[in-house]
Amino acid sequence: MSLALPNQYNFLSRFYRLSSVSVLSNMMVPLAGLVDTAFLGHLADIRHLAGVILASILFDYLYRVLKFLRSSTNAITAQAVGNDDPKAILLAGLRSSLIALAIGLAILLLQYPLQKVGFAILTGSQEVEASGVDYFYGRIWGAPAVLLNFVLIGWFLGREKNGIVLLMSIIGNGSNVLLDYLMIYKWGWASAGAGIATAASQYLCLLVGLMGICFTIQWNALLAALQELFDWVALKETVALKGNILIRFLVLISTYAIFTNLSSAMGTTTLAQNGLLLQIALLSQFTIQGVGMTTQTLTGNFKSKGAIEQFVPVLIVSIVTALLIALGFSGVTILLPDRVFGLLTNHAEVNEHIMSYALWLLPLLEITAVAFMLEGYFIGLKEGKTLRNAVLIAFGLGFMPLAIAAWYLQINHILWLSLVAYMLALTVALGFQLPKTLEQPNLPEQKTLPSS
């Protein structure tokens, strides 16, 4: 006797196939920095490693903010695929690429003031900053490729071309390792070589993506799409959606930046403890966001088909999956603290009391899992305003009051509570809007869905 799932859940194999690739692609940019750090960490002069760690903070902030290009492109493309509209599919990629290229070129033009402002905020010795600047100027030339890769990954995932995304990730990371070996070890370019290697690997990744376009698009629709590329009304709508999602990324990253600064105000040991715990939290979140990308794809696809009955099943599956992933990260950390923190640091004063704060990972990561899946759901529906309003409410009412109290009272537990409160407020704000999405009067007539 076999167990059969209801028809509404016939997307499960499709969901997990897409999620596995999304998780891998989501780790591409942070892995690039990690590879650079690993190679430089074995050089005799430690200043090169310290300089790259310093400069990587700038790139992490910049590129995490600009990931809105991937999420918005994914949502627009998925809905165009659901409508079976080849021209709209191409326009989703072309318009997003135009925006990405414009931002990438602007970064190149503004690289000098970006470097000056960034290193004025960050502090390090003169030698360390010099190595960081070398890395910055090497890696910054990859900015157009990084942003176009964000667009292409979102576009291919929206079309469910997961094999191409996987190949882009393999080539991008594999070439980075090889080029790091050549430029750092063989040619002795140190931190500058690490930056150039990372930039070059992004262009190789982009080349794979461009080849994927050539083999998968409908060429007869390309001319018609190009003729409508500069439809300013449609382009304005695209920019508006991306702008609202950009606000989401800015608010989230600013929340963690404020958290880190307030941790620093509580002392070096507290900063180190919170920093280690945040690394685990961010690793969990990067993984969960890969599942959120799949939620965006399927929600957008089902919306365009008028398959409103699929919304709740997709959301249930994504939330359950994300909760299990988050439970794995928090559970391993809480159950095996000596092994986890022993790998990260050997400073006894840091590890001594870290477990009392590590318990915050359980509620934080679990609530974050639900919040991120709801975000993916609303991005898939292209409800950018709803998402924007929710994150602003969560920041203003959930995070800031408790963060201010933590700073005033100098209590680290309240600071961790502020992060939990942010995610909880975000979940509540988005959950409050959920019923409206299930009663949309203007959805097209529902169609019968094929089995996956």
Short mmCIF file of C-alpha atoms in Angstrom, two decimals:
data_model
loop_
_atom_site.label_atom_id
_atom_site.label_comp_id
_atom_site.label_asym_id
_atom_site.label_seq_id
_atom_site.Cartn_x
_atom_site.Cartn_y
_atom_site.Cartn_z
CA MET A 1 0.00 0.00 0.00
CA SER A 2 1.60 3.26 -1.18
CA LEU A 3 1.09 6.71 0.23
CA ALA A 4 -0.11 9.23 -2.35
CA LEU A 5 0.18 12.97 -1.89
CA PRO A 6 -2.69 15.27 -2.90
CA ASN A 7 -2.45 16.74 -6.41
CA GLN A 8 -1.57 20.14 -4.96
CA TYR A 9 1.78 18.68 -3.89
CA ASN A 10 2.86 17.22 -7.22
CA PHE A 11 5.55 19.93 -7.42
CA LEU A 12 7.71 18.37 -4.68
CA SER A 13 10.42 16.85 -6.90
CA ARG A 14 10.55 20.10 -8.86
CA PHE A 15 10.82 22.08 -5.62
CA TYR A 16 13.75 20.15 -4.18
CA ARG A 17 15.57 19.95 -7.52
CA LEU A 18 15.47 23.74 -7.80
CA SER A 19 16.26 24.30 -4.12
CA SER A 20 19.44 22.23 -4.19
CA VAL A 21 20.84 24.29 -7.07
CA SER A 22 19.66 27.60 -5.58
CA VAL A 23 21.49 26.86 -2.32
CA LEU A 24 24.74 26.16 -4.18
CA SER A 25 24.48 29.29 -6.35
CA ASN A 26 23.63 31.41 -3.32
CA MET A 27 26.98 30.55 -1.77
CA MET A 28 29.04 31.58 -4.83
CA VAL A 29 30.04 35.12 -3.78
CA PRO A 30 30.79 34.38 -0.08
CA LEU A 31 32.74 31.28 -1.13
CA ALA A 32 34.92 33.47 -3.36
CA GLY A 33 36.00 35.52 -0.36
CA LEU A 34 36.52 32.37 1.70
CA VAL A 35 38.84 30.87 -0.93
CA ASP A 36 40.89 34.07 -1.07
CA THR A 37 41.18 34.04 2.72
CA ALA A 38 42.26 30.38 2.80
CA PHE A 39 45.11 30.87 0.31
CA LEU A 40 46.36 34.10 1.87
CA GLY A 41 46.19 32.56 5.33
CA HIS A 42 49.14 30.34 4.40
CA LEU A 43 51.48 33.16 3.36
CA ALA A 44 54.31 34.12 5.68
CA ASP A 45 53.20 37.75 5.95
CA ILE A 46 49.88 37.90 7.82
CA ARG A 47 49.14 41.47 6.65
CA HIS A 48 47.89 40.18 3.29
CA LEU A 49 45.29 38.01 5.00
CA ALA A 50 44.26 40.80 7.37
CA GLY A 51 43.98 43.26 4.49
CA VAL A 52 41.74 40.96 2.45
CA ILE A 53 39.51 40.29 5.47
CA LEU A 54 39.16 44.06 5.89
CA ALA A 55 38.38 44.73 2.22
CA SER A 56 36.01 41.75 2.03
CA ILE A 57 33.69 43.53 4.46
CA LEU A 58 33.11 46.19 1.79
CA PHE A 59 32.36 43.63 -0.92
CA ASP A 60 30.12 41.58 1.37
CA TYR A 61 28.04 44.66 2.16
CA LEU A 62 27.96 45.88 -1.45
CA TYR A 63 27.07 42.57 -3.08
CA ARG A 64 24.61 41.44 -0.43
CA VAL A 65 22.69 44.68 -0.99
CA LEU A 66 22.74 44.20 -4.76
CA LYS A 67 21.36 40.66 -4.57
CA PHE A 68 17.97 42.30 -5.09
CA LEU A 69 18.84 41.98 -8.81
CA ARG A 70 18.65 38.21 -8.57
CA SER A 71 15.46 37.99 -6.51
CA SER A 72 13.50 40.48 -8.62
CA THR A 73 14.65 38.95 -11.92
CA ASN A 74 13.62 35.52 -10.67
CA ALA A 75 10.10 36.73 -9.80
CA ILE A 76 9.51 38.56 -13.09
CA THR A 77 10.87 35.65 -15.15
CA ALA A 78 8.85 33.00 -13.32
CA GLN A 79 5.60 34.83 -14.05
CA ALA A 80 6.55 35.24 -17.71
CA VAL A 81 7.29 31.50 -17.91
CA GLY A 82 3.91 30.74 -16.35
CA ASN A 83 2.25 32.84 -19.06
CA ASP A 84 4.27 30.95 -21.72
CA ASP A 85 5.40 34.28 -23.19
CA PRO A 86 8.87 33.96 -24.84
CA LYS A 87 9.13 37.69 -25.48
CA ALA A 88 8.33 38.57 -21.86
CA ILE A 89 10.86 36.00 -20.68
CA LEU A 90 13.58 37.63 -22.77
CA LEU A 91 12.54 41.13 -21.66
CA ALA A 92 12.78 40.06 -18.01
CA GLY A 93 16.43 39.16 -18.54
CA LEU A 94 17.27 42.05 -20.87
CA ARG A 95 15.80 44.82 -18.71
CA SER A 96 17.35 43.43 -15.55
CA SER A 97 20.71 43.08 -17.31
CA LEU A 98 20.50 46.69 -18.44
CA ILE A 99 19.99 47.82 -14.83
CA ALA A 100 22.76 45.52 -13.57
CA LEU A 101 25.20 46.75 -16.20
CA ALA A 102 24.43 50.38 -15.38
CA ILE A 103 25.04 49.79 -11.65
CA GLY A 104 28.20 47.78 -12.38
CA LEU A 105 29.68 50.51 -14.56
CA ALA A 106 28.75 53.12 -11.94
CA ILE A 107 30.69 51.11 -9.34
CA LEU A 108 33.73 51.08 -11.61
CA LEU A 109 33.50 54.81 -12.17
CA LEU A 110 33.10 55.46 -8.45
CA GLN A 111 35.68 52.94 -7.26
CA TYR A 112 38.07 55.59 -5.92
CA PRO A 113 35.54 57.34 -3.63
CA LEU A 114 34.10 53.93 -2.64
CA GLN A 115 37.56 52.81 -1.58
CA LYS A 116 38.28 56.04 0.30
CA VAL A 117 34.97 56.04 2.16
CA GLY A 118 35.11 52.33 2.90
CA PHE A 119 38.61 52.34 4.35
CA ALA A 120 37.87 55.53 6.28
CA ILE A 121 35.14 53.60 8.11
CA LEU A 122 37.21 50.41 8.54
CA THR A 123 40.27 50.57 10.75
CA GLY A 124 43.57 48.74 10.40
CA SER A 125 47.31 49.36 10.43
CA GLN A 126 48.89 51.15 7.49
CA GLU A 127 50.37 47.91 6.11
CA VAL A 128 47.10 46.01 6.48
CA GLU A 129 45.10 48.78 4.79
CA ALA A 130 47.62 48.88 1.94
CA SER A 131 47.10 45.17 1.28
CA GLY A 132 43.34 45.65 1.55
CA VAL A 133 43.43 48.45 -1.03
CA ASP A 134 45.42 46.24 -3.42
CA TYR A 135 42.76 43.54 -3.08
CA PHE A 136 39.97 46.09 -3.49
CA TYR A 137 41.32 47.49 -6.76
CA GLY A 138 41.88 43.99 -8.12
CA ARG A 139 38.45 42.64 -7.25
CA ILE A 140 36.36 45.75 -8.01
CA TRP A 141 36.78 45.23 -11.77
CA GLY A 142 34.61 42.15 -11.45
CA ALA A 143 31.58 44.19 -10.33
CA PRO A 144 29.77 44.24 -13.71
CA ALA A 145 30.22 40.47 -14.03
CA VAL A 146 29.02 39.82 -10.46
CA LEU A 147 25.84 41.84 -11.00
CA LEU A 148 25.13 40.31 -14.42
CA ASN A 149 25.65 36.88 -12.86
CA PHE A 150 23.05 37.76 -10.23
CA VAL A 151 20.62 38.57 -13.05
CA LEU A 152 21.44 35.46 -15.07
CA ILE A 153 21.14 33.16 -12.06
CA GLY A 154 17.74 34.67 -11.22
CA TRP A 155 16.70 34.43 -14.88
CA PHE A 156 17.79 30.81 -15.30
CA LEU A 157 16.19 29.80 -11.98
CA GLY A 158 12.98 31.53 -13.04
CA ARG A 159 13.08 29.39 -16.19
CA GLU A 160 14.06 26.35 -14.08
CA LYS A 161 17.28 25.85 -16.03
CA ASN A 162 19.01 24.61 -12.91
CA GLY A 163 21.75 22.73 -14.78
CA ILE A 164 23.14 25.97 -16.21
CA VAL A 165 23.10 27.62 -12.78
CA LEU A 166 24.98 24.66 -11.31
CA LEU A 167 27.57 24.84 -14.11
CA MET A 168 28.01 28.60 -13.55
CA SER A 169 28.65 27.96 -9.85
CA ILE A 170 31.15 25.17 -10.54
CA ILE A 171 33.09 27.19 -13.12
CA GLY A 172 33.02 30.34 -10.99
CA ASN A 173 34.32 28.67 -7.83
CA GLY A 174 36.62 26.18 -9.57
CA SER A 175 38.37 28.85 -11.63
CA ASN A 176 38.73 31.03 -8.53
CA VAL A 177 40.64 28.27 -6.75
CA LEU A 178 42.91 27.68 -9.77
CA LEU A 179 43.56 31.39 -10.36
CA ASP A 180 44.25 31.95 -6.64
CA TYR A 181 46.85 29.19 -6.79
CA LEU A 182 48.53 30.74 -9.82
CA MET A 183 48.38 34.39 -8.80
CA ILE A 184 49.08 34.03 -5.07
CA TYR A 185 51.44 31.06 -4.87
CA LYS A 186 53.07 30.79 -8.29
CA TRP A 187 53.30 34.44 -9.28
CA GLY A 188 53.50 36.01 -5.81
CA TRP A 189 50.87 38.70 -6.38
CA ALA A 190 49.56 38.31 -2.80
CA SER A 191 46.40 40.31 -2.00
CA ALA A 192 46.29 42.01 -5.42
CA GLY A 193 46.40 38.56 -7.05
CA ALA A 194 43.55 37.37 -4.85
CA GLY A 195 41.40 40.28 -6.00
CA ILE A 196 42.24 39.82 -9.68
CA ALA A 197 41.62 36.06 -9.43
CA THR A 198 38.16 36.61 -7.95
CA ALA A 199 37.24 39.20 -10.60
CA ALA A 200 38.47 36.97 -13.44
CA SER A 201 36.51 33.97 -12.12
CA GLN A 202 33.33 36.04 -12.17
CA TYR A 203 33.85 36.82 -15.86
CA LEU A 204 34.41 33.13 -16.61
CA CYS A 205 31.17 32.39 -14.77
CA LEU A 206 29.45 35.09 -16.86
CA LEU A 207 30.80 33.52 -20.04
CA VAL A 208 29.14 30.23 -19.10
CA GLY A 209 25.89 32.08 -18.49
CA LEU A 210 26.06 33.85 -21.86
CA MET A 211 26.66 30.52 -23.58
CA GLY A 212 23.65 29.15 -21.73
CA ILE A 213 21.56 31.99 -23.15
CA CYS A 214 22.65 31.19 -26.69
CA PHE A 215 21.58 27.56 -26.37
CA THR A 216 18.24 28.10 -24.60
CA ILE A 217 16.51 31.20 -25.96
CA GLN A 218 14.00 31.41 -28.79
CA TRP A 219 15.89 33.52 -31.31
CA ASN A 220 12.77 34.46 -33.27
CA ALA A 221 11.49 36.31 -30.19
CA LEU A 222 14.74 38.21 -29.58
CA LEU A 223 14.18 40.93 -32.22
CA ALA A 224 10.68 41.68 -30.91
CA ALA A 225 12.04 41.82 -27.35
CA LEU A 226 14.84 44.20 -28.30
CA GLN A 227 12.32 46.54 -29.94
CA GLU A 228 10.45 46.81 -26.62
CA LEU A 229 13.52 46.93 -24.37
CA PHE A 230 13.22 50.67 -23.79
CA ASP A 231 9.50 50.67 -23.07
CA TRP A 232 9.82 53.23 -20.28
CA VAL A 233 6.55 52.31 -18.58
CA ALA A 234 7.55 48.65 -18.30
CA LEU A 235 11.12 49.61 -17.39
CA LYS A 236 9.81 51.88 -14.63
CA GLU A 237 7.74 49.00 -13.21
CA THR A 238 10.83 46.78 -13.24
CA VAL A 239 12.89 49.43 -11.45
CA ALA A 240 10.11 49.98 -8.88
CA LEU A 241 10.01 46.27 -7.97
CA LYS A 242 13.78 46.11 -7.73
CA GLY A 243 13.80 49.29 -5.62
CA ASN A 244 11.39 47.85 -3.05
CA ILE A 245 13.39 44.64 -2.82
CA LEU A 246 16.57 46.72 -2.52
CA ILE A 247 15.07 48.39 0.56
CA ARG A 248 14.54 44.93 2.04
CA PHE A 249 18.21 44.04 1.63
CA LEU A 250 19.36 47.42 2.95
CA VAL A 251 17.22 47.13 6.08
CA LEU A 252 18.35 43.56 6.81
CA ILE A 253 22.04 44.33 6.36
CA SER A 254 21.75 47.54 8.36
CA THR A 255 20.11 45.59 11.18
CA TYR A 256 23.08 43.24 11.39
CA ALA A 257 25.55 46.13 11.04
CA ILE A 258 23.94 47.93 14.00
CA PHE A 259 23.92 44.67 15.96
CA THR A 260 27.66 44.27 15.34
CA ASN A 261 28.48 47.86 16.28
CA LEU A 262 26.51 47.58 19.52
CA SER A 263 28.30 44.30 20.26
CA SER A 264 31.59 46.18 19.90
CA ALA A 265 30.38 48.78 22.39
CA MET A 266 29.94 45.99 24.95
CA GLY A 267 33.59 44.93 24.77
CA THR A 268 35.99 42.87 22.67
CA THR A 269 34.95 39.53 24.15
CA THR A 270 31.25 40.19 23.53
CA LEU A 271 32.05 41.30 19.97
CA ALA A 272 34.02 38.10 19.35
CA GLN A 273 31.26 35.91 20.83
CA ASN A 274 28.50 37.59 18.86
CA GLY A 275 30.63 37.56 15.71
CA LEU A 276 31.14 33.80 15.90
CA LEU A 277 27.44 33.20 16.48
CA LEU A 278 26.53 35.51 13.60
CA GLN A 279 28.74 33.46 11.27
CA ILE A 280 26.60 30.41 12.08
CA ALA A 281 23.40 32.43 11.72
CA LEU A 282 24.47 33.87 8.35
CA LEU A 283 25.52 30.46 7.05
CA SER A 284 22.07 29.16 7.94
CA GLN A 285 20.43 32.16 6.30
CA PHE A 286 22.40 31.80 3.06
CA THR A 287 21.23 28.19 2.88
CA ILE A 288 17.62 29.08 3.68
CA GLN A 289 17.61 31.86 1.08
CA GLY A 290 18.30 29.21 -1.56
CA VAL A 291 15.00 27.60 -0.59
CA GLY A 292 13.40 31.06 -0.65
CA MET A 293 14.51 31.48 -4.28
CA THR A 294 12.60 28.34 -5.20
CA THR A 295 9.57 29.68 -3.35
CA GLN A 296 9.80 32.82 -5.51
CA THR A 297 10.03 30.79 -8.71
CA LEU A 298 7.11 28.48 -8.05
CA THR A 299 4.87 31.15 -6.54
CA GLY A 300 5.42 33.44 -9.52
CA ASN A 301 4.86 30.58 -11.94
CA PHE A 302 1.65 29.45 -10.27
CA LYS A 303 0.35 33.01 -10.05
CA SER A 304 0.67 33.51 -13.79
CA LYS A 305 -1.15 30.21 -14.38
CA GLY A 306 -3.96 31.28 -12.06
CA ALA A 307 -3.22 28.27 -9.86
CA ILE A 308 -4.09 29.99 -6.59
CA GLU A 309 -4.72 26.63 -4.91
CA GLN A 310 -0.95 25.96 -5.14
CA PHE A 311 0.05 28.99 -3.06
CA VAL A 312 -0.50 27.48 0.38
CA PRO A 313 1.08 24.07 -0.45
CA VAL A 314 4.22 25.79 -1.79
CA LEU A 315 4.41 27.95 1.31
CA ILE A 316 3.92 24.97 3.64
CA VAL A 317 6.63 22.90 1.94
CA SER A 318 9.08 25.81 1.88
CA ILE A 319 8.50 26.70 5.53
CA VAL A 320 8.84 23.10 6.74
CA THR A 321 12.04 22.66 4.69
CA ALA A 322 13.54 25.92 5.95
CA LEU A 323 12.62 25.10 9.56
CA LEU A 324 14.41 21.75 9.33
CA ILE A 325 17.53 23.38 7.87
CA ALA A 326 17.53 26.03 10.59
CA LEU A 327 17.02 23.37 13.25
CA GLY A 328 20.04 21.51 11.91
CA PHE A 329 22.33 24.54 12.21
CA SER A 330 21.10 25.60 15.64
CA GLY A 331 20.89 22.03 16.94
CA VAL A 332 24.46 21.11 16.01
CA THR A 333 25.76 24.34 17.55
CA ILE A 334 23.86 23.89 20.82
CA LEU A 335 24.45 20.12 21.17
CA LEU A 336 28.12 20.15 20.10
CA PRO A 337 29.40 23.55 21.27
CA ASP A 338 32.96 22.46 22.03
CA ARG A 339 33.49 21.06 18.56
CA VAL A 340 31.81 23.95 16.74
CA PHE A 341 33.43 26.80 18.65
CA GLY A 342 36.68 24.89 19.03
CA LEU A 343 37.00 24.94 15.23
CA LEU A 344 36.37 28.69 15.13
CA THR A 345 38.61 29.90 17.93
CA ASN A 346 40.94 28.67 20.69
CA HIS A 347 40.54 31.72 22.92
CA ALA A 348 39.22 30.46 26.25
CA GLU A 349 37.73 33.82 27.27
CA VAL A 350 35.51 33.76 24.16
CA ASN A 351 34.34 30.17 24.51
CA GLU A 352 33.79 30.33 28.27
CA HIS A 353 30.34 31.96 28.27
CA ILE A 354 29.36 31.74 24.61
CA MET A 355 26.86 28.93 25.20
CA SER A 356 24.56 31.20 27.18
CA TYR A 357 24.19 33.31 24.03
CA ALA A 358 24.23 30.37 21.59
CA LEU A 359 20.78 29.37 22.85
CA TRP A 360 19.42 32.45 21.04
CA LEU A 361 20.24 30.75 17.73
CA LEU A 362 17.29 28.38 18.14
CA PRO A 363 14.49 31.00 18.17
CA LEU A 364 16.39 33.34 15.82
CA LEU A 365 17.04 30.79 13.08
CA GLU A 366 13.60 29.18 13.30
CA ILE A 367 11.72 32.48 13.09
CA THR A 368 14.10 33.65 10.36
CA ALA A 369 13.24 30.53 8.36
CA VAL A 370 9.54 31.42 8.38
CA ALA A 371 10.20 35.11 7.67
CA PHE A 372 12.45 34.39 4.69
CA MET A 373 9.95 31.98 3.15
CA LEU A 374 7.20 34.59 3.46
CA GLU A 375 9.54 37.11 1.84
CA GLY A 376 10.17 34.71 -1.03
CA TYR A 377 6.43 34.18 -1.40
CA PHE A 378 5.67 37.91 -1.65
CA ILE A 379 8.60 38.52 -4.02
CA GLY A 380 7.25 35.73 -6.24
CA LEU A 381 3.92 37.55 -6.34
CA LYS A 382 5.81 40.79 -7.16
CA GLU A 383 4.32 42.40 -4.03
CA GLY A 384 7.33 44.65 -3.51
CA LYS A 385 5.47 47.33 -1.56
CA THR A 386 4.14 44.80 0.92
CA LEU A 387 7.67 43.52 1.53
CA ARG A 388 9.10 47.03 1.84
CA ASN A 389 6.49 48.10 4.37
CA ALA A 390 6.95 44.93 6.42
CA VAL A 391 10.73 45.28 6.79
CA LEU A 392 10.42 48.93 7.77
CA ILE A 393 7.83 48.05 10.42
CA ALA A 394 10.04 45.22 11.70
CA PHE A 395 13.07 47.51 11.89
CA GLY A 396 11.28 50.42 13.56
CA LEU A 397 9.01 48.55 15.96
CA GLY A 398 10.75 45.22 16.44
CA PHE A 399 14.49 45.81 16.34
CA MET A 400 15.35 49.40 17.25
CA PRO A 401 13.56 49.78 20.63
CA LEU A 402 15.25 46.67 22.03
CA ALA A 403 18.60 47.49 20.41
CA ILE A 404 18.55 50.92 22.08
CA ALA A 405 17.64 49.29 25.42
CA ALA A 406 20.50 46.80 25.03
CA TRP A 407 22.97 49.62 24.35
CA TYR A 408 21.69 51.67 27.30
CA LEU A 409 21.69 48.75 29.75
CA GLN A 410 24.76 47.02 28.22
CA ILE A 411 22.99 43.64 28.27
CA ASN A 412 23.91 41.26 25.46
CA HIS A 413 20.83 39.04 25.91
CA ILE A 414 18.59 42.02 25.11
CA LEU A 415 20.68 42.65 22.00
CA TRP A 416 20.03 39.10 20.80
CA LEU A 417 16.37 39.55 21.66
CA SER A 418 16.30 42.56 19.33
CA LEU A 419 17.28 40.34 16.37
CA VAL A 420 14.60 37.81 17.29
CA ALA A 421 12.07 40.64 17.62
CA TYR A 422 12.97 41.94 14.15
CA MET A 423 12.33 38.55 12.53
CA LEU A 424 9.18 38.00 14.58
CA ALA A 425 7.76 41.42 13.66
CA LEU A 426 8.59 40.75 9.99
CA THR A 427 6.83 37.39 10.14
CA VAL A 428 3.73 38.90 11.75
CA ALA A 429 3.61 41.83 9.31
CA LEU A 430 3.84 39.56 6.27
CA GLY A 431 1.52 36.95 7.76
CA PHE A 432 -1.11 39.63 8.30
CA GLN A 433 -1.06 40.33 4.54
CA LEU A 434 -1.16 36.66 3.55
CA PRO A 435 -4.97 36.18 3.37
CA LYS A 436 -5.25 39.01 0.82
CA THR A 437 -3.02 37.14 -1.61
CA LEU A 438 -5.37 34.14 -1.52
CA GLU A 439 -8.39 36.22 -2.53
CA GLN A 440 -7.12 38.16 -5.51
CA PRO A 441 -10.05 38.88 -7.84
CA ASN A 442 -7.98 39.59 -10.94
CA LEU A 443 -6.19 36.27 -11.25
CA PRO A 444 -6.69 34.63 -14.66
CA GLU A 445 -8.83 31.55 -15.03
CA GLN A 446 -7.25 28.56 -13.35
CA LYS A 447 -5.63 25.95 -15.57
CA THR A 448 -4.96 22.28 -14.99
CA LEU A 449 -1.38 21.73 -13.91
CA PRO A 450 0.70 18.94 -15.40
CA SER A 451 2.45 16.54 -13.04
CA SER A 452 6.11 17.20 -12.34
#
